Amino acid sequence: MKIGVFDSGLGGLVMTKAVFGPLGHYDFAYLGDTAYLPYGARSKEKIYERTRKGVDWLMRVKDAALVIIACNTASIAALQRIQREWLPANFPDRRVLGIVVPTIEEAADANNIGLIGTVSTVASGVYESELLKIAPNRRFRAVATPLLVPLIENGGDKYAKEIISDYLAPIADVETLVLGCTHYPVYKGLIRRILPRARIISQDEVLPPKLADYLRRHPEIEGRLSRGAGRFFGITDMTRGYIAAAEQLFGRAIEIERVDI
């Protein structure tokens, strides 16, 4: 059985590549719902519907024992409902994990915390509510950055510095900045140069050790995973821009299939 990774687009590939380092001996299947990108502009019900279909496809077609919902927007809009309602009725012996709680755990020791994310992620207030459960009385400010995902997906790097600097100006004094979208690690180096005194929490650095720890603590899942270092990459809409971005990310051409869910 495989580890599945679901995301709306390129961000899931960033996460999948990141976990290959410590966990590359396992078989992985990645699915990006690029036909409905960006999720941040979708309704909560549509995000749930697409995420549920993606998780179902990874479990039913690709035999995933564990699926990571790498997308922050999908984690917020769909994870709890999938865990509580859909999963017990369909795949009770399998697991679905999100990205929000592991990320906020990494930032909770700071007193002055900032977050950038999609409009949907910021509007949900989930990061702040999860932070308050762990560490009350922290200063927390969030800024929606809706232009960043389209920039990343469409090769708009030359515009990134000016746009990111403008977005970060209201929270430039933060001690710790959470990159609340799996696309944003693409710009983490630039963001660190713009905010050199802030600690940057990037989810490609958070997920690998968190996932490895989860598997150590859950041998009932880990023991079912196959170890052939297999890789499957699927997306719901094939575009030249996405293929080019994926090749740039991996430094080589990778085989990507178009799938229907």
CSV table of C-alpha atoms in Angstrom, one decimal, residues 101-114 131 135 138 175-178 199 201 206:
chain,number,residue,atom,x,y,z
A,101,VAL,CA,-2.0,21.4,13.1
A,102,PRO,CA,1.6,20.2,12.5
A,103,THR,CA,2.5,23.6,11.1
A,104,ILE,CA,1.1,25.7,13.9
A,105,GLU,CA,2.8,23.4,16.4
A,106,GLU,CA,6.1,24.6,14.9
A,107,ALA,CA,5.2,28.2,15.4
A,108,ALA,CA,3.6,28.1,18.9
A,109,ASP,CA,6.7,29.0,20.9
A,110,ALA,CA,6.9,32.5,19.3
A,111,ASN,CA,5.1,35.5,20.9
A,112,ASN,CA,4.5,37.5,17.7
A,113,ILE,CA,3.3,35.3,14.8
A,114,GLY,CA,2.3,36.2,11.3
A,131,LEU,CA,-2.8,28.4,18.0
A,135,ALA,CA,-0.5,28.7,23.3
A,138,ARG,CA,0.1,35.0,21.5
A,175,GLU,CA,9.0,37.1,15.1
A,176,THR,CA,7.8,34.1,13.2
A,177,LEU,CA,6.0,33.9,9.8
A,178,VAL,CA,4.0,30.9,8.8
A,199,ARG,CA,11.9,32.7,11.5
A,201,ILE,CA,7.9,28.2,9.0
A,206,VAL,CA,7.6,20.7,8.7
